[in-house]
XYZ file of C-alpha atoms in Angstrom:
650
model
C 78.896 -28.085 42.172
C 77.108 -27.934 38.833
C 73.713 -26.257 39.221
C 72.325 -28.446 36.441
C 72.678 -31.589 38.561
C 70.733 -30.097 41.460
C 67.988 -28.903 39.116
C 67.757 -32.342 37.483
C 67.400 -34.032 40.899
C 64.173 -32.078 41.370
C 63.058 -31.785 37.765
C 63.195 -35.464 36.725
C 60.638 -36.808 39.237
C 58.383 -33.812 38.549
C 58.621 -34.490 34.804
C 57.868 -38.204 35.348
C 54.804 -37.267 37.390
C 53.509 -35.042 34.599
C 54.388 -37.575 31.896
C 52.800 -40.564 33.623
C 49.905 -38.539 34.965
C 48.944 -37.099 31.571
C 50.025 -39.804 29.132
C 50.298 -42.840 31.407
C 46.946 -44.342 30.438
C 48.036 -44.353 26.804
C 51.100 -46.461 27.736
C 51.323 -50.115 28.585
C 51.681 -50.990 32.257
C 55.196 -52.301 31.746
C 56.349 -49.188 29.868
C 54.961 -46.884 32.559
C 56.725 -48.909 35.263
C 60.010 -48.966 33.358
C 59.906 -45.210 32.703
C 59.129 -44.426 36.332
C 61.879 -46.754 37.567
C 64.462 -45.430 35.088
C 63.609 -41.866 36.038
C 64.126 -42.585 39.736
C 67.267 -44.576 38.919
C 68.674 -41.503 37.191
C 67.851 -39.342 40.209
C 69.484 -41.990 42.410
C 72.751 -41.752 40.464
C 72.694 -37.949 40.516
C 72.002 -37.903 44.268
C 74.794 -40.381 44.975
C 77.154 -38.274 42.884
C 76.081 -35.132 44.755
C 76.590 -36.803 48.142
C 79.986 -38.108 47.007
C 81.083 -34.640 45.944
C 79.942 -33.162 49.230
C 81.502 -35.730 51.557
C 84.628 -36.824 49.678
C 85.688 -34.214 47.106
C 87.408 -31.934 49.612
C 85.923 -28.895 47.877
C 86.441 -25.784 50.058
C 82.795 -24.913 49.421
C 81.834 -28.041 51.384
C 84.599 -28.404 54.005
C 87.053 -25.925 55.463
C 90.717 -26.369 56.299
C 89.900 -27.586 59.819
C 87.595 -30.339 58.554
C 84.332 -28.583 59.479
C 81.574 -29.366 56.996
C 79.875 -26.272 55.620
C 76.422 -25.322 54.407
C 76.463 -24.468 50.723
C 73.653 -22.939 48.695
C 73.883 -24.337 45.167
C 71.258 -21.918 43.838
C 68.692 -19.573 45.354
C 66.078 -17.727 43.330
C 63.840 -15.026 44.792
C 60.154 -15.844 44.630
C 58.467 -13.328 46.968
C 60.046 -10.319 48.676
C 58.081 -8.780 51.551
C 60.923 -6.632 52.877
C 64.601 -6.361 51.905
C 65.354 -9.049 54.498
C 62.122 -11.059 54.618
C 62.349 -12.884 51.311
C 61.000 -16.271 50.224
C 63.498 -18.012 47.981
C 63.372 -21.296 46.122
C 66.756 -22.951 46.161
C 68.966 -25.953 46.865
C 70.860 -26.198 50.176
C 73.607 -28.765 50.469
C 74.876 -29.709 53.920
C 75.495 -32.961 55.845
C 71.877 -33.813 56.615
C 70.495 -32.825 53.208
C 73.208 -34.858 51.426
C 72.426 -37.814 53.690
C 68.697 -37.477 53.057
C 69.256 -37.374 49.291
C 70.853 -40.812 49.589
C 68.098 -42.178 51.850
C 65.139 -40.877 49.829
C 66.403 -41.881 46.400
C 67.623 -45.303 47.569
C 64.322 -46.261 49.162
C 62.291 -44.697 46.367
C 64.213 -46.567 43.671
C 63.845 -49.858 45.563
C 60.117 -49.242 45.894
C 59.801 -48.404 42.193
C 61.576 -51.642 41.267
C 59.684 -53.694 43.856
C 56.314 -52.402 42.667
C 56.928 -53.852 39.197
C 56.331 -57.279 40.755
C 54.031 -56.388 43.633
C 51.411 -54.495 41.616
C 50.300 -57.550 39.646
C 48.830 -60.854 40.760
C 50.071 -64.431 40.361
C 48.467 -64.654 36.908
C 50.382 -61.596 35.751
C 47.359 -59.255 35.735
C 48.441 -55.694 36.447
C 46.818 -53.667 39.197
C 44.172 -51.240 37.972
C 45.589 -47.730 37.971
C 49.193 -48.948 37.773
C 50.307 -45.939 35.702
C 48.594 -43.584 38.139
C 50.440 -45.304 40.983
C 53.839 -44.593 39.436
C 52.841 -40.995 38.752
C 51.989 -40.557 42.447
C 55.281 -42.181 43.472
C 57.167 -39.655 41.347
C 55.205 -36.742 42.833
C 55.953 -37.927 46.347
C 59.663 -38.321 45.592
C 59.779 -34.816 44.109
C 58.057 -33.389 47.187
C 60.399 -35.105 49.659
C 63.507 -34.095 47.725
C 62.323 -30.498 47.594
C 61.670 -30.582 51.338
C 65.143 -31.733 52.368
C 67.084 -29.320 50.118
C 65.016 -26.233 51.010
C 67.086 -23.135 51.710
C 64.450 -21.554 53.926
C 61.694 -22.643 56.230
C 58.884 -21.347 54.013
C 60.148 -23.329 51.028
C 60.240 -26.345 53.329
C 56.617 -25.629 54.281
C 55.545 -25.551 50.629
C 57.063 -28.953 49.934
C 55.855 -30.133 53.348
C 52.294 -29.604 52.143
C 53.077 -31.264 48.814
C 54.283 -34.316 50.737
C 50.958 -34.357 52.583
C 48.985 -34.099 49.344
C 50.961 -36.832 47.578
C 50.738 -39.147 50.611
C 46.951 -38.622 50.545
C 46.900 -39.810 46.944
C 49.064 -42.854 47.659
C 47.270 -43.954 50.834
C 43.931 -43.687 49.049
C 45.171 -45.426 45.910
C 42.505 -48.124 46.279
C 39.777 -45.495 46.017
C 37.002 -48.078 45.652
C 37.869 -49.458 49.091
C 36.093 -47.579 51.881
C 38.804 -48.206 54.499
C 41.513 -46.838 52.178
C 39.507 -43.688 51.439
C 38.839 -43.165 55.148
C 42.524 -43.705 55.971
C 43.663 -41.171 53.360
C 41.204 -38.546 54.645
C 42.236 -39.255 58.220
C 45.929 -38.823 57.403
C 45.254 -35.622 55.475
C 43.060 -34.005 58.140
C 45.251 -34.911 61.133
C 48.423 -33.672 59.475
C 46.640 -30.466 58.359
C 45.878 -29.573 61.961
C 49.523 -30.138 62.824
C 50.651 -28.133 59.806
C 48.553 -25.188 60.975
C 50.712 -25.105 64.098
C 53.795 -25.319 61.891
C 52.628 -22.340 59.813
C 51.843 -20.224 62.877
C 55.268 -21.046 64.289
C 56.919 -19.986 61.019
C 55.031 -16.687 61.002
C 55.904 -15.991 64.646
C 59.581 -16.743 64.129
C 59.874 -14.748 60.903
C 58.007 -11.769 62.365
C 60.591 -11.304 65.106
C 63.720 -12.456 63.255
C 62.814 -10.858 59.898
C 64.068 -13.882 57.960
C 63.018 -17.289 56.668
C 66.552 -18.334 55.756
C 67.934 -21.457 57.437
C 71.539 -20.295 57.392
C 70.645 -16.968 59.005
C 68.615 -18.759 61.684
C 70.968 -21.625 62.503
C 74.367 -19.960 62.214
C 73.364 -17.134 64.539
C 70.912 -18.598 67.079
C 71.951 -15.970 69.653
C 70.557 -13.312 67.324
C 67.289 -15.247 67.152
C 67.151 -15.278 70.945
C 67.979 -11.574 71.130
C 65.328 -10.624 68.546
C 62.588 -12.258 70.614
C 63.896 -11.157 74.019
C 61.182 -9.656 76.188
C 58.329 -10.812 73.927
C 56.004 -13.127 75.860
C 52.613 -14.746 75.492
C 50.665 -16.508 78.293
C 53.733 -16.717 80.477
C 56.036 -18.158 77.818
C 58.501 -16.464 75.520
C 57.559 -15.994 71.903
C 60.577 -18.069 70.859
C 59.358 -20.971 72.999
C 55.914 -20.756 71.448
C 57.352 -20.557 67.929
C 59.631 -23.575 68.370
C 56.950 -25.677 70.049
C 54.464 -24.828 67.285
C 57.035 -25.718 64.627
C 57.613 -29.007 66.432
C 53.851 -29.675 66.419
C 54.109 -29.730 62.630
C 56.820 -32.353 63.021
C 54.629 -34.262 65.486
C 51.940 -34.581 62.815
C 54.245 -35.813 60.072
C 56.201 -38.120 62.408
C 53.079 -39.473 64.154
C 53.878 -38.456 67.718
C 51.232 -38.678 70.443
C 48.499 -37.375 70.238
C 48.788 -36.871 66.455
C 49.739 -40.479 65.710
C 46.338 -41.951 64.883
C 46.696 -41.579 61.112
C 49.776 -43.767 60.649
C 48.390 -47.239 61.538
C 45.357 -46.653 59.312
C 47.631 -45.494 56.496
C 48.616 -49.151 56.079
C 45.504 -49.448 53.876
C 47.627 -48.226 50.997
C 49.732 -50.626 48.901
C 52.637 -52.128 50.853
C 55.316 -50.400 48.712
C 53.680 -47.124 49.763
C 54.045 -48.157 53.397
C 57.742 -48.812 52.822
C 58.290 -45.496 51.063
C 56.147 -43.120 53.090
C 55.779 -44.672 56.487
C 59.172 -46.268 56.977
C 61.855 -44.105 55.520
C 60.816 -40.731 54.188
C 57.603 -38.932 55.145
C 57.570 -39.961 58.792
C 61.135 -38.755 59.321
C 60.248 -35.297 58.017
C 59.514 -34.198 61.582
C 62.888 -35.486 62.765
C 64.579 -33.724 59.855
C 62.766 -30.478 60.718
C 64.009 -30.524 64.316
C 67.516 -31.455 63.136
C 67.517 -28.604 60.615
C 66.490 -26.120 63.314
C 68.571 -27.766 66.055
C 70.952 -24.830 66.771
C 67.891 -22.653 67.404
C 66.344 -25.306 69.654
C 69.581 -25.390 71.659
C 69.000 -21.847 72.916
C 65.515 -22.735 74.156
C 65.735 -25.462 76.802
C 61.991 -25.909 77.311
C 61.382 -26.784 73.647
C 64.019 -29.550 73.775
C 62.556 -30.894 77.017
C 59.115 -30.906 75.404
C 60.505 -32.903 72.459
C 62.128 -35.387 74.861
C 58.951 -35.985 76.884
C 56.705 -36.372 73.829
C 59.203 -38.719 72.185
C 59.663 -40.877 75.290
C 55.914 -41.296 75.877
C 55.315 -42.084 72.211
C 58.142 -44.641 72.082
C 56.824 -46.655 75.031
C 53.193 -46.389 73.948
C 53.872 -47.588 70.388
C 56.089 -50.462 71.580
C 53.391 -51.709 73.964
C 50.694 -51.524 71.295
C 52.891 -53.362 68.763
C 53.093 -56.322 71.178
C 49.344 -56.937 70.830
C 48.650 -56.480 67.101
C 47.911 -59.314 64.668
C 48.092 -57.372 61.399
C 51.687 -57.551 60.136
C 51.625 -54.047 58.649
C 50.160 -52.528 61.807
C 52.914 -54.096 63.900
C 55.450 -52.471 61.598
C 53.488 -49.200 61.673
C 53.638 -48.984 65.467
C 57.258 -50.062 65.304
C 57.882 -47.096 63.019
C 56.189 -44.731 65.480
C 58.379 -46.109 68.288
C 61.610 -45.817 66.298
C 60.836 -42.294 65.114
C 60.234 -41.423 68.756
C 63.709 -42.838 69.491
C 65.145 -40.296 67.076
C 63.124 -37.472 68.629
C 64.322 -38.401 72.122
C 67.900 -38.469 70.861
C 67.535 -34.919 69.509
C 65.818 -33.822 72.713
C 68.680 -35.029 74.936
C 71.450 -33.828 72.612
C 73.662 -31.237 74.256
C 77.108 -29.985 73.163
C 78.468 -30.787 76.628
C 77.365 -34.467 76.393
C 79.976 -36.175 74.223
C 80.012 -33.227 71.816
C 76.320 -33.505 71.019
C 76.319 -37.230 70.255
C 72.499 -37.289 70.475
C 72.200 -35.309 67.230
C 74.583 -37.604 65.374
C 72.906 -40.683 66.861
C 69.471 -39.481 65.741
C 70.635 -38.950 62.158
C 72.527 -42.243 62.217
C 69.413 -44.083 63.381
C 67.360 -42.263 60.749
C 69.717 -43.663 58.099
C 69.894 -47.229 59.424
C 66.193 -47.369 60.284
C 65.260 -46.312 56.767
C 67.100 -49.314 55.356
C 65.968 -52.069 57.703
C 62.415 -50.791 58.107
C 61.988 -50.553 54.324
C 63.378 -54.109 54.224
C 60.781 -55.255 56.768
C 57.893 -53.555 54.962
C 58.922 -54.947 51.584
C 59.356 -58.360 53.181
C 55.858 -58.020 54.623
C 54.632 -57.120 51.142
C 56.191 -60.299 49.733
C 54.408 -62.319 52.421
C 51.089 -60.590 51.790
C 51.494 -61.041 48.035
C 52.133 -64.773 48.517
C 49.442 -65.470 51.140
C 46.822 -62.875 50.237
C 46.278 -61.664 53.810
C 47.742 -59.119 56.246
C 46.864 -61.333 59.223
C 49.999 -63.183 60.269
C 47.904 -65.943 61.872
C 47.620 -67.229 58.291
C 51.395 -67.143 57.732
C 52.765 -69.837 60.038
C 55.783 -71.925 59.037
C 56.740 -70.021 55.872
C 60.536 -70.356 56.239
C 60.578 -73.509 54.070
C 58.417 -71.998 51.359
C 60.025 -68.533 51.126
C 63.714 -68.864 52.099
C 64.903 -65.542 50.620
C 62.116 -63.613 52.306
C 62.772 -65.529 55.526
C 66.476 -64.725 55.745
C 66.147 -61.092 54.695
C 63.269 -60.565 57.132
C 65.377 -62.130 59.885
C 68.200 -59.691 59.128
C 65.735 -56.810 59.400
C 64.505 -58.117 62.764
C 68.063 -58.502 64.081
C 68.905 -54.977 62.941
C 65.913 -53.319 64.580
C 66.418 -55.370 67.749
C 69.944 -53.971 68.055
C 71.958 -57.175 67.693
C 75.651 -56.808 66.871
C 76.970 -56.477 64.122
C 73.808 -55.291 62.391
C 73.273 -51.588 61.776
C 70.626 -50.983 64.428
C 73.030 -52.036 67.181
C 75.380 -49.112 66.604
C 72.811 -46.367 66.031
C 70.529 -47.424 68.890
C 73.480 -47.767 71.274
C 74.529 -44.198 70.540
C 71.006 -43.014 71.333
C 71.090 -44.873 74.645
C 74.528 -43.379 75.358
C 73.135 -39.888 74.773
C 70.204 -40.669 77.090
C 72.595 -42.003 79.742
C 74.667 -38.824 79.606
C 71.547 -36.668 79.885
C 69.426 -38.402 82.525
C 69.274 -41.862 84.098
C 65.462 -41.927 83.916
C 65.595 -41.312 80.166
C 68.192 -44.071 79.775
C 66.187 -46.677 81.723
C 62.963 -45.671 79.957
C 64.439 -46.019 76.459
C 66.219 -49.261 77.413
C 62.837 -50.757 78.296
C 61.514 -49.623 74.915
C 64.522 -51.260 73.226
C 63.750 -54.542 75.010
C 60.101 -54.398 73.934
C 61.242 -53.737 70.352
C 63.269 -56.942 70.305
C 60.340 -58.854 71.805
C 57.562 -57.756 69.445
C 59.696 -58.019 66.308
C 60.720 -61.590 67.077
C 57.190 -62.389 68.153
C 56.265 -61.364 64.629
C 59.161 -63.344 63.117
C 58.472 -66.598 64.983
C 54.719 -66.458 64.353
C 55.232 -65.973 60.607
C 58.120 -68.300 59.891
C 57.942 -70.915 62.689
C 55.072 -71.533 65.140
C 53.633 -74.497 63.239
C 53.706 -76.063 59.785
C 52.010 -74.087 57.071
C 49.118 -75.832 55.348
C 48.696 -74.960 51.698
C 45.217 -73.789 50.828
C 44.139 -73.517 47.228
C 46.188 -74.295 44.141
C 49.319 -72.215 44.806
C 51.860 -72.894 47.529
C 53.551 -69.735 48.838
C 56.953 -69.066 47.328
C 59.510 -66.290 46.936
C 58.323 -63.587 44.604
C 59.817 -62.442 41.258
C 63.319 -60.957 41.117
C 61.921 -57.433 41.007
C 60.668 -58.035 44.549
C 63.504 -60.173 45.930
C 66.379 -57.993 44.623
C 65.380 -54.972 46.776
C 65.108 -57.312 49.768
C 68.615 -58.671 49.251
C 70.085 -55.202 48.664
C 68.471 -53.672 51.744
C 69.462 -56.699 53.829
C 73.080 -56.270 52.732
C 72.980 -52.565 53.627
C 71.470 -53.403 57.027
C 74.420 -55.726 57.672
C 77.169 -53.197 56.921
C 75.658 -49.735 57.499
C 76.543 -49.813 61.190
C 80.243 -49.707 60.327
C 79.937 -46.362 58.531
C 81.880 -43.748 60.550
C 78.771 -41.596 60.616
C 80.148 -39.055 63.045
C 82.758 -38.019 60.514
C 80.008 -36.975 58.103
C 76.987 -35.734 60.076
C 77.189 -33.700 63.303
C 75.183 -30.816 64.691
C 77.917 -28.215 64.065
C 79.733 -29.817 61.123
C 82.785 -30.786 63.196
C 83.783 -34.448 62.742
C 82.986 -36.720 65.667
C 84.692 -40.067 66.218
C 81.893 -41.886 67.965
C 83.931 -45.110 68.223
C 86.391 -43.231 70.422
C 83.507 -42.430 72.785
C 81.727 -45.742 72.267
C 80.584 -47.023 75.647
C 80.924 -50.786 75.563
C 79.310 -51.026 79.001
C 76.084 -49.456 77.726
C 76.391 -51.489 74.526
C 76.685 -54.731 76.488
C 73.649 -53.891 78.616
C 71.539 -52.933 75.591
C 72.635 -56.117 73.799
C 71.705 -58.191 76.860
C 68.279 -56.519 76.998
C 67.715 -57.284 73.314
C 68.766 -60.931 73.788
C 66.358 -61.266 76.722
C 63.537 -59.865 74.580
C 64.349 -62.302 71.772
C 64.603 -65.206 74.239
C 61.163 -64.436 75.692
C 59.702 -64.287 72.185
C 61.439 -67.592 71.343
C 59.972 -69.348 74.387
C 56.469 -68.028 73.773
C 56.171 -68.114 69.977
C 58.705 -70.425 68.348
C 56.251 -73.277 68.539
C 52.619 -73.615 69.430
C 52.096 -73.538 73.192
C 49.622 -72.159 75.769
C 51.987 -69.472 77.143
C 50.614 -66.548 75.047
C 47.061 -67.297 76.163
C 48.198 -67.593 79.781
C 49.996 -64.250 79.622
C 46.936 -62.683 78.065
C 44.709 -64.058 80.827
C 47.102 -62.786 83.520
C 46.876 -59.204 82.230
C 43.532 -59.045 80.414
C 42.979 -55.337 80.946
C 46.488 -54.393 79.728
C 46.178 -56.717 76.726
C 42.807 -55.216 75.826
C 44.131 -51.682 76.046
C 47.191 -52.505 73.935
C 45.144 -54.419 71.372
C 42.763 -51.464 71.017
C 45.636 -48.939 70.886
C 44.703 -47.493 74.295
C 41.408 -46.429 72.718
C 42.871 -43.333 71.100
C 40.631 -43.695 68.054
C 37.581 -44.093 70.251
C 38.618 -41.005 72.202
C 38.910 -38.982 69.005
C 35.530 -40.300 67.818
C 33.981 -39.323 71.152
C 35.490 -35.832 71.023
C 34.561 -35.218 67.381
C 31.130 -36.865 67.222
C 29.767 -36.584 70.758
C 31.247 -33.245 71.805
C 32.120 -31.258 68.697
C 29.393 -32.515 66.344
C 26.520 -33.103 68.813
C 27.218 -30.527 71.534
C 28.735 -27.716 69.479
C 27.992 -28.150 65.783
C 24.393 -29.362 66.159
C 23.248 -26.337 68.266
C 25.072 -24.007 65.886
C 23.386 -25.709 62.930
C 19.984 -25.373 64.662
C 20.625 -21.671 65.369
C 21.698 -21.104 61.773
C 18.768 -23.047 60.343
C 15.998 -21.688 62.593
C 17.190 -18.267 63.797
C 19.380 -16.918 60.983
C 17.581 -18.621 58.112
C 14.226 -18.180 59.929
C 14.757 -14.439 60.251
C 15.631 -14.117 56.594
C 12.665 -16.309 55.652
C 10.435 -14.082 57.877
C 11.558 -10.953 56.055
C 10.780 -12.666 52.780
C 7.324 -13.761 53.944
C 6.430 -10.277 55.280
C 7.646 -8.654 52.092
C 5.717 -11.129 49.977
C 2.464 -10.596 51.915
C 2.878 -6.819 51.838
C 3.383 -6.933 48.106
C 0.237 -8.997 47.696
C -1.664 -6.555 49.914
C -0.732 -3.486 47.884
C -0.702 -5.079 44.463
C -4.043 -3.426 43.704
C -2.379 -0.061 43.779
C -0.769 -0.981 40.443
C -4.033 -1.518 38.597
C -3.357 0.627 35.530
C -6.496 2.778 36.108
C -5.804 6.538 35.963
C -8.791 7.326 38.167
C -7.367 5.106 40.927
C -3.948 6.801 40.650
C -5.645 10.273 40.974
C -7.570 9.247 44.098
C -4.385 7.785 45.659
C -2.531 10.998 44.835
C -5.229 13.175 46.403
C -5.540 11.041 49.527
C -1.763 10.968 49.929
C -1.538 14.730 49.479
C -4.252 15.303 52.081
C -2.551 12.952 54.537
C 0.768 14.689 53.953
C -0.817 18.088 54.476
C -2.471 16.879 57.677
C 0.777 15.521 59.057
C 2.564 18.763 58.163
C -0.087 20.829 59.875
C 0.125 18.770 63.018
C 3.891 19.139 63.066
C 3.639 22.925 62.650
C 1.095 23.258 65.438
């Protein structure tokens, strides 16, 4: 593969960030948008070409004679060398999951760039303030994500990992005059920083014992990793277990797993295209990608995989329950994202080579791909609704199917896909996850099946409340309508992909060991039928309760008031964090420390200053300038010195 292409994939979005960031305010809004979109369109074409070469060219660098897909380093430049083996490189790694992620990131990013040309101006055609800055931040985020997925070593991944966090902070807080947006951006930044500290410690632990940062060295020889840490323990656990769990904690922060999930719902304060880009398809899957990249190493440490499974399962159920009780359309989709990311984590956690050749790994990556498309579709559809109505509250969006037919049909396709209805893409990827759970443990299978049923319910609750429920009454001068082509074209494209993506023979392209996997040959139609039936039941319940105005929702709420209250308030996680930070940390720990610092430390220093000042005032007369006084002082001092000497001698 030509090195130039790989360099351009990273260089173009970085150049667009610098160009729009430095000179953007001197450009017109339209020119800045066109340049940003063309730049990402170019990266899209280059990424598609790269993925095509990797998957279909038959190049022996990418696939061997037996059909096993290989890891290929396009370029690798030394940055820092600590030892002959422990070297930090900056390079470009091409393998099945990085090629797949190139397609996902650039596709969603380009759609968001195009969509924002219509979204970031009002009905009168007035452009959003800071429009050029917005496109500069989009380019920076795209550069950071692309650098993350093609990293040749874990430290390079960490560098771009932090860049992703910084650029997401800028995008979430784009409306910097809005207090809630500023608070949300700080919350996202701080929470993910705590998680990233665990990630960094895990990297340092792993590299200390293995003497390498390189992904290929770590993943192609996981037995050597296990041997290098053999016998090293800490608090009853092996060092390898600690390292892998700490690395996963970094993924928990980025992918919003319990208890590090609190930042994602609040991150909806950013512009809706940002929600589609960051919180549906790219940033939030970074944790899943991290575990997938390190998966061969995780396979040799059973506890770490079990930990991933438990955290993912709890998060999936929690987020699904909370989504059933939200009224903000973007928050419903945010908790849906948390639940679906947890699906992918569970799939990786239950993946074992002995269970259908590691189908859980393939299913996780497959669901990552399909979810990126239909969740971006749902977020962009939500943006079209918000742009037309002027509110995130879907209680103001009833009966919109007649006013916005394109948005209605594309949103419906997204709901059918995420619910797992055949033949839409989510049916195939979610069924493979459930198959992996079934092969691993019956409890995991039943648990995730319940989550799948709740997913169908809350998504169609959202759909019926927005597009049916009751007739929409036009308020003001403008009736809601489908948005400009720059907003509807991405919806149609993503809807089309969501219809056909399930038929991609994904197992032939992405597996944990590179060996092709024919998942249709192992497709369990029994499990598929059950999961489809569960989804239909969830949709039917939503149809009965929310297709038209009726008292059933209020009755259900009154039957389970405590559960409804807990779900509506997100199980009071934010309140818990506020209690821990303000009541315990700030009041019980920080306040006494501040008092000690202010009164004891500062008081002691102030006391020294006061004593010194008073002593200086007391003896200031000694510096009078009179020679007679100096002579008397000299004589008295000499006599005192002589007296002291005499006493010492005696």
